[in-house]
Coordinates of C-alpha atoms in Angstrom, one line a residue:
M229 CA 61.3 155.7 89.7
R230 CA 64.2 153.3 90.3
R231 CA 65.1 150.4 88.1
A232 CA 66.5 147.2 89.5
T233 CA 67.3 143.7 88.6
A234 CA 65.1 140.8 89.7
E235 CA 67.9 139.8 92.1
E236 CA 68.1 143.3 93.6
A237 CA 64.4 143.4 94.1
A238 CA 64.3 139.9 95.7
A239 CA 67.0 141.0 98.2
L240 CA 64.6 143.5 99.7
V241 CA 62.4 140.8 101.2
R242 CA 63.2 140.2 104.8
D243 CA 62.7 137.4 107.3
G244 CA 59.0 137.3 108.4
D245 CA 57.7 139.6 105.7
T246 CA 54.3 139.4 104.2
L247 CA 54.6 139.3 100.4
L248 CA 51.6 140.3 98.3
I249 CA 51.7 138.6 94.9
G250 CA 49.6 139.9 91.9
G251 CA 48.6 137.7 89.0
S252 CA 46.2 134.9 88.1
G253 CA 46.3 131.3 87.3
G254 CA 48.6 130.0 84.6
G255 CA 50.7 133.1 84.1
H256 CA 48.3 135.9 83.6
A257 CA 50.2 139.0 84.8
V258 CA 52.2 136.8 87.2
P259 CA 55.6 138.5 88.2
D260 CA 57.4 135.2 87.7
A261 CA 60.9 136.7 87.3
L262 CA 60.6 138.2 90.7
L263 CA 59.3 135.0 92.3
A264 CA 62.1 133.0 90.6
A265 CA 64.7 135.4 91.9
L266 CA 63.3 135.1 95.4
G267 CA 63.3 131.3 95.3
K268 CA 66.9 131.3 93.9
R269 CA 68.1 133.6 96.7
F270 CA 66.7 131.3 99.4
R271 CA 68.3 128.2 97.8
E272 CA 71.7 129.9 97.7
S273 CA 71.7 131.8 101.0
G274 CA 68.9 130.4 103.2
S275 CA 67.3 133.8 103.3
P276 CA 64.7 135.2 103.7
R277 CA 62.9 132.9 106.1
A278 CA 59.4 132.4 107.4
I279 CA 57.6 134.7 105.0
T280 CA 53.8 134.9 104.4
A281 CA 52.6 134.7 100.8
L282 CA 49.3 136.5 100.2
H283 CA 47.6 136.2 96.8
P284 CA 43.9 136.5 95.9
V285 CA 44.2 134.2 92.9
G286 CA 46.3 131.0 92.5
V287 CA 49.5 131.7 90.6
G288 CA 51.5 128.9 88.9
D289 CA 51.9 126.6 85.9
G290 CA 50.6 123.5 87.7
E291 CA 54.3 122.5 88.4
N292 CA 57.1 124.7 89.7
R293 CA 56.7 128.2 88.4
G294 CA 54.8 131.1 90.0
L295 CA 54.3 130.3 93.7
G296 CA 56.1 127.0 93.1
H297 CA 59.4 129.0 93.3
L298 CA 58.7 129.6 97.0
A299 CA 57.8 125.9 97.8
Q300 CA 60.9 125.5 100.0
K301 CA 60.8 124.5 103.6
G302 CA 61.9 127.4 105.8
L303 CA 61.2 130.1 103.1
L304 CA 57.5 129.9 103.3
K305 CA 55.8 130.0 106.8
R306 CA 52.2 130.6 105.7
N307 CA 50.2 130.9 102.5
I308 CA 46.8 132.7 102.2
A309 CA 45.3 132.3 98.8
G310 CA 42.1 131.9 96.7
S311 CA 43.5 128.8 95.0
Y312 CA 46.2 126.2 95.2
V313 CA 45.5 124.3 92.0
N314 CA 48.2 126.2 90.1
S315 CA 50.9 125.4 92.7
P316 CA 50.9 121.7 93.7
P317 CA 54.3 121.9 95.5
V318 CA 52.8 124.4 97.9
A319 CA 49.6 122.3 98.3
A320 CA 51.9 119.4 99.2
M321 CA 53.6 121.5 101.9
A322 CA 50.1 122.2 103.3
F323 CA 49.3 118.5 103.4
R324 CA 52.6 117.8 105.2
D325 CA 51.8 120.7 107.6
E326 CA 55.1 122.4 106.7
I327 CA 53.2 125.7 106.3
E328 CA 50.2 127.3 107.7
A329 CA 47.7 127.3 104.8
W330 CA 44.4 128.9 104.3
S331 CA 42.2 129.0 101.2
L332 CA 39.7 131.9 101.1
P333 CA 37.2 133.1 98.5
Q334 CA 39.0 134.8 95.6
G335 CA 36.4 137.5 95.5
A336 CA 36.6 138.2 99.2
L337 CA 40.4 138.5 99.0
S338 CA 40.2 140.7 95.9
Q339 CA 37.7 143.1 97.6
L340 CA 39.7 143.0 100.8
M341 CA 42.6 144.7 98.9
R342 CA 40.5 147.8 98.5
E343 CA 39.5 147.7 102.2
M344 CA 43.2 147.5 103.2
A345 CA 44.1 150.3 100.7
A346 CA 41.5 152.6 102.4
G347 CA 42.6 151.6 106.0
R348 CA 39.2 150.2 106.8
P349 CA 39.0 147.4 109.4
G350 CA 38.3 144.6 107.0
L351 CA 35.7 143.1 104.7
L352 CA 32.1 142.4 105.9
T353 CA 30.3 140.1 103.5
K354 CA 27.9 137.1 103.4
T355 CA 30.2 135.3 101.0
G356 CA 31.3 132.0 102.5
L357 CA 28.5 131.5 105.0
H358 CA 27.7 127.8 105.5
T359 CA 30.9 126.7 103.5
F360 CA 34.2 125.5 104.8
V361 CA 35.3 129.2 105.1
D362 CA 32.6 129.8 107.8
P363 CA 34.4 129.5 111.2
R364 CA 31.8 127.0 112.2
L365 CA 33.1 124.7 109.4
G366 CA 36.8 125.4 109.7
G367 CA 37.4 129.1 108.8
G368 CA 39.2 128.3 105.5
A369 CA 42.2 126.5 107.3
Q370 CA 43.8 123.8 105.1
S371 CA 46.6 122.6 107.4
P372 CA 46.7 121.6 111.1
S373 CA 49.0 124.5 112.1
A374 CA 46.6 127.1 110.5
T375 CA 44.9 128.0 113.8
E376 CA 44.8 131.8 113.7
P377 CA 41.2 132.9 113.1
L378 CA 41.4 134.9 109.8
V379 CA 37.6 135.0 109.4
E380 CA 35.0 135.8 112.0
L381 CA 31.3 135.1 112.2
V382 CA 29.5 138.3 113.2
D383 CA 26.0 139.5 113.8
F384 CA 25.2 142.8 112.1
R385 CA 21.8 144.3 112.4
G386 CA 20.3 140.9 113.2
E387 CA 21.9 139.1 110.2
E388 CA 24.9 136.8 109.9
Y389 CA 28.0 138.0 108.1
L390 CA 31.6 136.9 107.7
F391 CA 34.3 139.4 108.5
F392 CA 37.6 138.9 106.7
K393 CA 40.5 140.5 108.6
P394 CA 43.1 142.7 106.8
Y395 CA 46.9 142.0 106.6
H396 CA 50.0 144.1 107.0
V397 CA 51.9 144.0 103.7
D398 CA 55.7 144.5 103.6
V399 CA 56.4 143.9 99.9
A400 CA 54.3 143.6 96.8
F401 CA 55.3 141.8 93.6
L402 CA 53.1 143.0 90.7
R403 CA 53.3 143.0 86.9
G404 CA 52.4 145.2 84.0
T405 CA 53.4 145.7 80.4
T406 CA 55.0 149.1 80.2
A407 CA 56.5 151.5 82.7
D408 CA 57.5 155.0 81.9
E409 CA 60.4 156.9 83.4
D410 CA 58.1 158.2 86.2
G411 CA 57.0 154.7 87.1
N412 CA 53.5 154.8 85.7
V413 CA 52.6 151.3 84.6
S414 CA 50.2 150.1 81.9
M415 CA 48.9 146.6 81.2
E416 CA 48.0 146.8 77.5
R417 CA 49.4 143.3 76.6
E418 CA 47.9 141.5 79.6
A419 CA 44.8 139.3 79.5
V420 CA 43.6 140.6 82.9
T421 CA 44.1 143.7 85.1
L422 CA 42.9 142.1 88.4
E423 CA 43.4 144.3 91.5
M424 CA 46.9 145.6 90.8
L425 CA 45.9 149.2 91.7
S426 CA 44.4 148.2 95.0
E427 CA 47.3 145.9 95.8
A428 CA 49.7 148.7 95.2
Q429 CA 47.6 151.2 97.3
A430 CA 47.3 148.6 100.1
T431 CA 51.0 148.0 100.2
K432 CA 51.8 151.7 100.3
R433 CA 49.3 152.3 103.1
C434 CA 51.2 149.7 105.1
G435 CA 54.5 151.5 104.4
G436 CA 55.6 148.6 102.2
I437 CA 57.6 148.4 99.0
V438 CA 55.9 148.1 95.6
I439 CA 57.9 146.3 92.9
V440 CA 56.5 145.9 89.4
Q441 CA 57.8 143.6 86.7
V442 CA 57.3 145.0 83.2
E443 CA 58.3 144.1 79.7
R444 CA 59.6 147.6 78.6
I445 CA 60.3 151.2 79.6
A446 CA 58.8 154.2 77.8
R447 CA 59.7 157.9 78.0
A448 CA 58.0 159.9 80.8
G449 CA 54.6 161.1 79.8
S450 CA 54.3 158.8 76.8
I451 CA 51.7 156.5 78.2
H452 CA 48.1 157.8 77.8
P453 CA 46.9 158.6 81.3
K454 CA 43.8 156.4 80.9
M455 CA 46.0 153.4 80.1
V456 CA 47.9 153.7 83.4
K457 CA 46.8 151.0 85.8
I458 CA 49.4 151.6 88.6
P459 CA 50.3 155.3 89.0
G460 CA 54.0 156.0 89.5
I461 CA 53.4 157.6 92.9
L462 CA 52.7 154.0 94.1
V463 CA 55.7 152.3 92.5
D464 CA 59.1 152.0 94.2
L465 CA 61.0 149.8 91.9
V466 CA 60.6 148.6 88.3
V467 CA 62.2 145.4 87.0
V468 CA 62.4 145.0 83.3
E469 CA 61.9 141.5 81.9
P470 CA 62.2 141.8 78.1
G471 CA 60.0 139.5 76.1
Q472 CA 57.9 138.3 79.1
W473 CA 55.2 135.9 78.1
Q474 CA 51.6 136.8 78.4
T475 CA 50.9 133.5 80.1
F476 CA 53.0 130.5 81.0
G477 CA 51.7 128.8 77.8
T478 CA 51.2 131.7 75.3
F479 CA 53.8 134.2 74.3
Y480 CA 51.2 136.7 73.2
S481 CA 47.6 136.4 72.0
P482 CA 46.0 139.7 70.7
A483 CA 42.6 138.1 71.2
Y484 CA 43.3 137.9 75.0
S485 CA 44.6 141.5 75.3
G486 CA 41.7 142.9 73.2
E487 CA 44.0 144.2 70.5
F488 CA 41.8 142.6 67.9
R489 CA 39.1 139.9 67.5
I490 CA 39.7 136.5 66.0
P491 CA 37.1 134.8 63.8
L492 CA 34.7 132.5 65.6
G493 CA 36.0 129.6 63.4
D494 CA 39.4 130.0 65.1
I495 CA 37.9 129.1 68.5
P496 CA 38.4 125.3 68.7
R497 CA 35.6 122.9 68.6
L498 CA 35.3 120.4 71.5
G499 CA 36.1 116.8 70.6
P500 CA 33.8 114.0 71.3
G501 CA 33.5 112.7 74.9
P502 CA 31.9 113.4 78.2
R503 CA 33.2 117.0 78.3
R504 CA 31.4 117.8 75.1
V505 CA 28.2 116.2 76.3
V506 CA 28.2 118.0 79.6
A507 CA 29.1 121.4 78.1
R508 CA 26.4 121.0 75.4
R509 CA 23.8 120.1 78.1
G510 CA 24.8 123.2 80.1
A511 CA 24.4 125.3 77.0
L512 CA 20.8 124.3 76.6
E513 CA 20.1 126.4 79.7
L514 CA 21.2 129.6 77.9
F515 CA 18.7 132.2 76.8
R516 CA 19.1 135.4 74.8
G517 CA 20.7 138.2 76.8
A518 CA 21.8 136.0 79.7
V519 CA 24.8 137.2 81.7
C520 CA 26.8 134.1 82.7
N521 CA 29.9 133.0 84.4
L522 CA 31.9 130.0 83.2
G523 CA 34.0 128.4 85.9
S524 CA 37.5 127.2 85.3
G525 CA 36.6 123.5 84.7
I526 CA 34.4 121.5 82.5
F527 CA 32.0 124.3 81.7
T528 CA 34.6 126.5 80.0
G529 CA 33.6 124.3 77.1
I530 CA 30.4 126.2 76.8
A531 CA 32.4 129.0 75.2
N532 CA 33.5 126.6 72.5
V533 CA 30.0 125.3 72.1
A534 CA 28.6 128.8 71.8
A535 CA 31.2 129.7 69.1
E536 CA 30.5 126.5 67.2
E537 CA 26.7 127.2 67.3
A538 CA 27.2 130.9 66.4
V539 CA 25.4 132.2 69.5
L540 CA 28.4 133.7 71.3
D541 CA 27.0 137.2 70.7
A542 CA 23.5 136.2 71.8
V543 CA 24.6 135.8 75.4
C544 CA 27.3 137.5 77.6
L545 CA 29.9 135.0 79.0
T546 CA 32.1 136.4 81.7
N547 CA 34.8 135.2 84.1
E548 CA 35.7 136.4 87.5
Q549 CA 39.1 137.9 86.5
G550 CA 37.2 140.7 84.9
N551 CA 36.5 139.7 81.3
I552 CA 33.0 140.5 80.0
G553 CA 31.8 139.0 76.7
G554 CA 33.7 136.9 74.2
A555 CA 34.8 133.3 74.8
P556 CA 36.5 132.6 78.2
A557 CA 39.6 130.4 77.8
S558 CA 40.0 127.0 79.4
G559 CA 42.6 124.7 80.9
N560 CA 45.8 126.5 82.0
E561 CA 44.7 129.6 80.2
A562 CA 41.5 129.9 82.3
G563 CA 41.1 133.5 83.4
A564 CA 41.7 135.0 80.0
A565 CA 39.0 135.4 77.3
M566 CA 39.1 135.5 73.5
N567 CA 37.4 138.6 72.0
P568 CA 36.2 140.2 75.3
Q569 CA 33.9 143.2 74.9
A570 CA 35.3 144.8 78.1
Q571 CA 37.9 144.1 80.8
V572 CA 37.3 145.5 84.3
D573 CA 39.3 145.2 87.4
Q574 CA 38.6 142.0 89.3
P575 CA 37.1 143.5 92.5
Y576 CA 34.4 145.3 90.4
Q577 CA 33.6 142.0 88.7
F578 CA 33.0 140.4 92.1
D579 CA 30.9 143.4 93.2
F580 CA 28.7 142.7 90.2
Y581 CA 28.6 138.9 91.0
D582 CA 27.9 139.4 94.7
G583 CA 25.2 141.9 93.9
G584 CA 23.2 139.3 91.9
G585 CA 24.3 140.3 88.4
L586 CA 24.6 136.8 87.1
D587 CA 21.6 135.2 85.5
L588 CA 23.4 131.8 85.1
A589 CA 26.6 130.3 86.6
F590 CA 28.2 127.2 85.1
L591 CA 30.6 125.6 87.6
S592 CA 32.3 122.3 88.0
F593 CA 31.9 119.8 90.8
A594 CA 34.5 117.4 92.2
E595 CA 31.7 115.8 94.2
F596 CA 28.2 116.5 95.3
D597 CA 26.2 114.8 98.1
A598 CA 22.7 113.8 99.3
E599 CA 22.0 117.3 100.6
G600 CA 23.0 119.0 97.4
N601 CA 26.3 120.3 98.8
V602 CA 29.2 120.6 96.3
N603 CA 32.9 120.3 96.9
V604 CA 35.6 121.6 94.6
S605 CA 38.1 122.8 97.1
R606 CA 39.6 119.7 98.8
F607 CA 39.2 116.0 98.1
G608 CA 41.4 113.0 98.6
D609 CA 45.0 114.1 98.2
K610 CA 44.2 117.3 96.3
L611 CA 44.0 120.8 97.7
I612 CA 42.5 123.0 95.1
G613 CA 40.9 125.9 97.0
P614 CA 37.7 127.6 96.0
G615 CA 39.0 130.3 93.6
G616 CA 36.0 132.4 92.7
F617 CA 33.6 129.5 93.1
I618 CA 32.0 130.7 96.4
N619 CA 31.3 134.2 95.3
I620 CA 29.9 133.0 92.0
S621 CA 27.7 130.2 93.4
Q622 CA 26.3 132.3 96.2
G623 CA 25.6 135.3 94.0
A624 CA 24.0 133.7 90.9
R625 CA 20.2 133.2 90.6
N626 CA 20.5 130.0 88.6
L627 CA 23.3 127.4 89.0
V628 CA 24.4 124.5 86.8
F629 CA 27.1 122.3 88.2
G630 CA 28.9 120.0 85.8
G631 CA 31.1 116.9 85.9
T632 CA 31.3 113.2 85.1
L633 CA 29.2 110.9 87.3
T634 CA 32.3 108.9 88.3
A635 CA 36.1 109.4 88.2
G636 CA 38.5 106.5 88.0
G637 CA 35.5 104.2 88.7
K638 CA 34.7 106.0 92.0
P639 CA 31.4 107.8 92.5
K640 CA 31.5 111.6 92.5
A641 CA 27.9 111.7 93.9
V642 CA 28.7 110.8 97.5
A643 CA 26.8 110.5 100.8
R644 CA 28.7 113.5 102.3
V645 CA 31.2 115.8 100.6
E646 CA 34.7 116.0 102.2
Q647 CA 34.5 119.8 102.2
V648 CA 31.5 122.1 101.7
T649 CA 32.3 124.7 99.0
F650 CA 28.6 125.2 98.2
S651 CA 25.8 124.5 100.6
G652 CA 22.7 122.9 99.1
P653 CA 20.5 123.7 102.2
Y654 CA 21.6 127.4 102.1
A655 CA 20.8 127.5 98.4
R656 CA 17.3 126.2 99.0
Q657 CA 16.8 128.7 101.8
R658 CA 17.7 131.5 99.4
G659 CA 15.6 130.3 96.5
Q660 CA 18.4 129.4 94.1
K661 CA 17.6 127.0 91.2
V662 CA 20.3 124.3 90.9
L663 CA 21.1 121.6 88.4
Y664 CA 23.8 118.9 88.5
V665 CA 24.7 117.8 85.0
T666 CA 26.7 114.7 84.1
E667 CA 27.2 112.7 80.9
R668 CA 24.7 110.1 82.1
A669 CA 22.1 112.0 84.0
V670 CA 20.9 115.4 85.2
F671 CA 19.7 116.1 88.7
R672 CA 17.8 119.1 90.1
L673 CA 17.9 120.3 93.7
E674 CA 14.7 119.9 95.5
A675 CA 13.7 119.9 99.2
E676 CA 14.8 116.3 99.5
G677 CA 18.2 116.9 97.8
P678 CA 19.3 116.1 94.3
V679 CA 16.5 114.5 92.3
L680 CA 17.1 112.4 89.2
A681 CA 15.4 114.4 86.4
E682 CA 17.0 113.3 83.1
I683 CA 18.8 110.2 82.0
A684 CA 20.9 109.6 78.9
P685 CA 18.9 107.7 76.2
G686 CA 19.1 103.9 76.5
L687 CA 20.4 103.9 80.1
D688 CA 18.7 102.2 83.0
P689 CA 18.3 104.5 86.1
E690 CA 19.2 101.7 88.6
R691 CA 21.9 100.0 86.7
D692 CA 23.6 102.9 85.0
V693 CA 23.1 105.8 87.3
I694 CA 22.1 105.0 90.9
A695 CA 24.5 102.0 91.1
A696 CA 27.3 104.5 90.3
M697 CA 26.3 106.8 93.2
G698 CA 27.1 106.9 96.9
F699 CA 23.5 107.8 97.8
R700 CA 20.1 107.0 96.5
P701 CA 18.4 110.1 95.0
A702 CA 14.7 110.5 94.6
I703 CA 13.5 110.0 91.0
A704 CA 11.4 112.7 89.5
P705 CA 7.9 111.6 88.5
D706 CA 8.5 113.4 85.1
L707 CA 11.9 111.7 84.5
R708 CA 12.7 112.1 80.9
P709 CA 15.6 111.3 78.5
M710 CA 18.4 113.8 78.0
D711 CA 18.2 115.5 74.6
A712 CA 19.5 113.0 72.0
R713 CA 21.2 115.8 70.1
L714 CA 23.8 116.0 72.9
F715 CA 25.3 112.7 72.0
A716 CA 25.5 113.3 68.2
D717 CA 28.4 114.9 66.3
A718 CA 26.2 117.4 64.5
P719 CA 25.6 120.9 65.9
L720 CA 22.7 121.3 68.3
G721 CA 20.9 124.0 66.4
L722 CA 21.2 126.2 69.5
A723 CA 20.5 129.4 67.7
A724 CA 17.0 128.1 66.7
D725 CA 16.5 127.0 70.3
L726 CA 17.3 130.4 71.7
A727 CA 14.9 132.0 69.2
T728 CA 12.0 130.1 70.8
K729 CA 12.9 131.1 74.4
P730 CA 11.9 134.4 76.0
A731 CA 14.9 136.8 76.1
K732 CA 16.1 138.3 79.3
P733 CA 13.5 140.9 80.2
T734 CA 14.4 144.6 80.2
S735 CA 13.6 147.0 82.9
S736 CA 9.9 147.9 83.2
R737 CA 10.9 151.6 82.8
L738 CA 12.1 150.8 79.3
T739 CA 8.9 149.0 78.1

C-alpha cells in the first residue's frame, strides 16, 4: 500500500478519464479532500479536461463541496448520477448544456457496480419502466447534448426490461475510516457503507486505480478481518485526512455509526406546521411489524413522529443507503439513521426493495397529475434526479406520497407532470395501493386517477382544495374529514392505534 497526498492522488486523473466517486448525500463517506484537490488542480493548471464523473448517489453539501468542486467548464464533460440535489452547480451546468448529464435510478447504478465488478454485460431490471429513464420517455438524459443511449429497452422472454450499460472506470475516489499498512480499509465511523467494495472491484477489473481517503492509519493486521470493507488487494493509494468529518454538517455522531444508541427523547420533535401534519398523517398508515422506507423529503419526519409516539420499535424504518431500523435522519443528513439495528451495503438494500420487501414506502412529491403520475426529478429550474425513488416506488406494495398542496401559491397537483418519476397507470396495472397526502387533503389512486378521499376539518372541497389544483379530481362518495388529532399539538396516541390494527402476518409455516 502506498500513501499519497490528496494533491498527488488528484494528479493521477488524466484527460478523458472516467472517475467513479463513492459516498452519499451531504457528506456520508464522501472523499471530499480528493475532490477538492482535483478541482484545485484544474483551476491552477487547466488539467485534467473532459472527464466523466460517475456516482450512484448525489454527493455534495447543496453548495460547492463534493461534486461541486468539479463544477468547472472544461473539467467535467459528462455526469452520470442518481441525484443532483446535493450539487446545484453541476445541475446548473446541465441546464446550460455545458455537460452531458444523465440521472439514473440510484439502485440501478448501485447494483450495476456489482455487474461491472464481475465483468457481466450490464444490469437487466424492470426498474425505471414507464418513467423518464425508459428510452421511450427520454432514457434519463437531462441535457440536450446527452444523446448516447445509456439505457436500452429490451424484450426478455416476452417481458419488457431495461438494460443499463456498464462503464469503463479509470480512477475511483472512495472513503473509509481506517486503513492498515497493507491497505485494508474499515468504515467503523461512517454512517453508511454503500457499494465501496463493488466500486473498488469494478475499478480494478477495468485496470483502473483505486484511491481511498481515510482518517487514520493502523498497523498491519490490527483491523479485525470482518471489519474490512475494502480489502488491501483492491487499494492502490491511501490518502490520510486527519479529523475528517462524518458528514458535511456533523463531525461525528455515534448514533449514526452504531457505536451506541441515543435515548428516544433526544430525537427532535417536529415543530408545528404542514410538515408535521403530513408526517403524522403518513404515520397513521403504519402497522406493527411493517417494514418501511422513508424518502429524503417531507416523510423523514415520520421517524420523529414515531420516536415522539414511542412506536419506533414497533415498526422497522429503513433507508436505501443500507440502514435498517432506528430513525432515518432528515435534511442534509438524509441517508444516515440514528440507532440503526443493522447496516448493510446499499446494493443489497436495493435487492430487498426490488424484490418486494417493503410493506410501505413514504416518499415526497414535487408534483402529481391527473393520471396519478409523480415527479420529483426535474421541475421548473430544478434538476434533482430520482435518487432511490424509482426503485422504492416500483418495489413497495403500498405507497404514500407526501407534500404540500401548493408551493409559492402555485399548484403541485397539475394536469401533467413535467417529468414522470412514478407512473400512476403502471402502478394501477401492477396492483399497488397509492395515497397522496397533503396538509389540506388526502387522495387515493383509483382507475380514474387521484380521488379526493379526505379533507382537513372545516375546509370546503371546492374552495380550499380543488381551486388550488391544476385538474379536477373525482370526489369519493365516502369523503371524510382528516383525523382532527393531526392538527393538534398533543401526541396522536399512535401506540394505542397500532394495538388495534392487525400486525404484519408471519409465514404460514410458522403458525
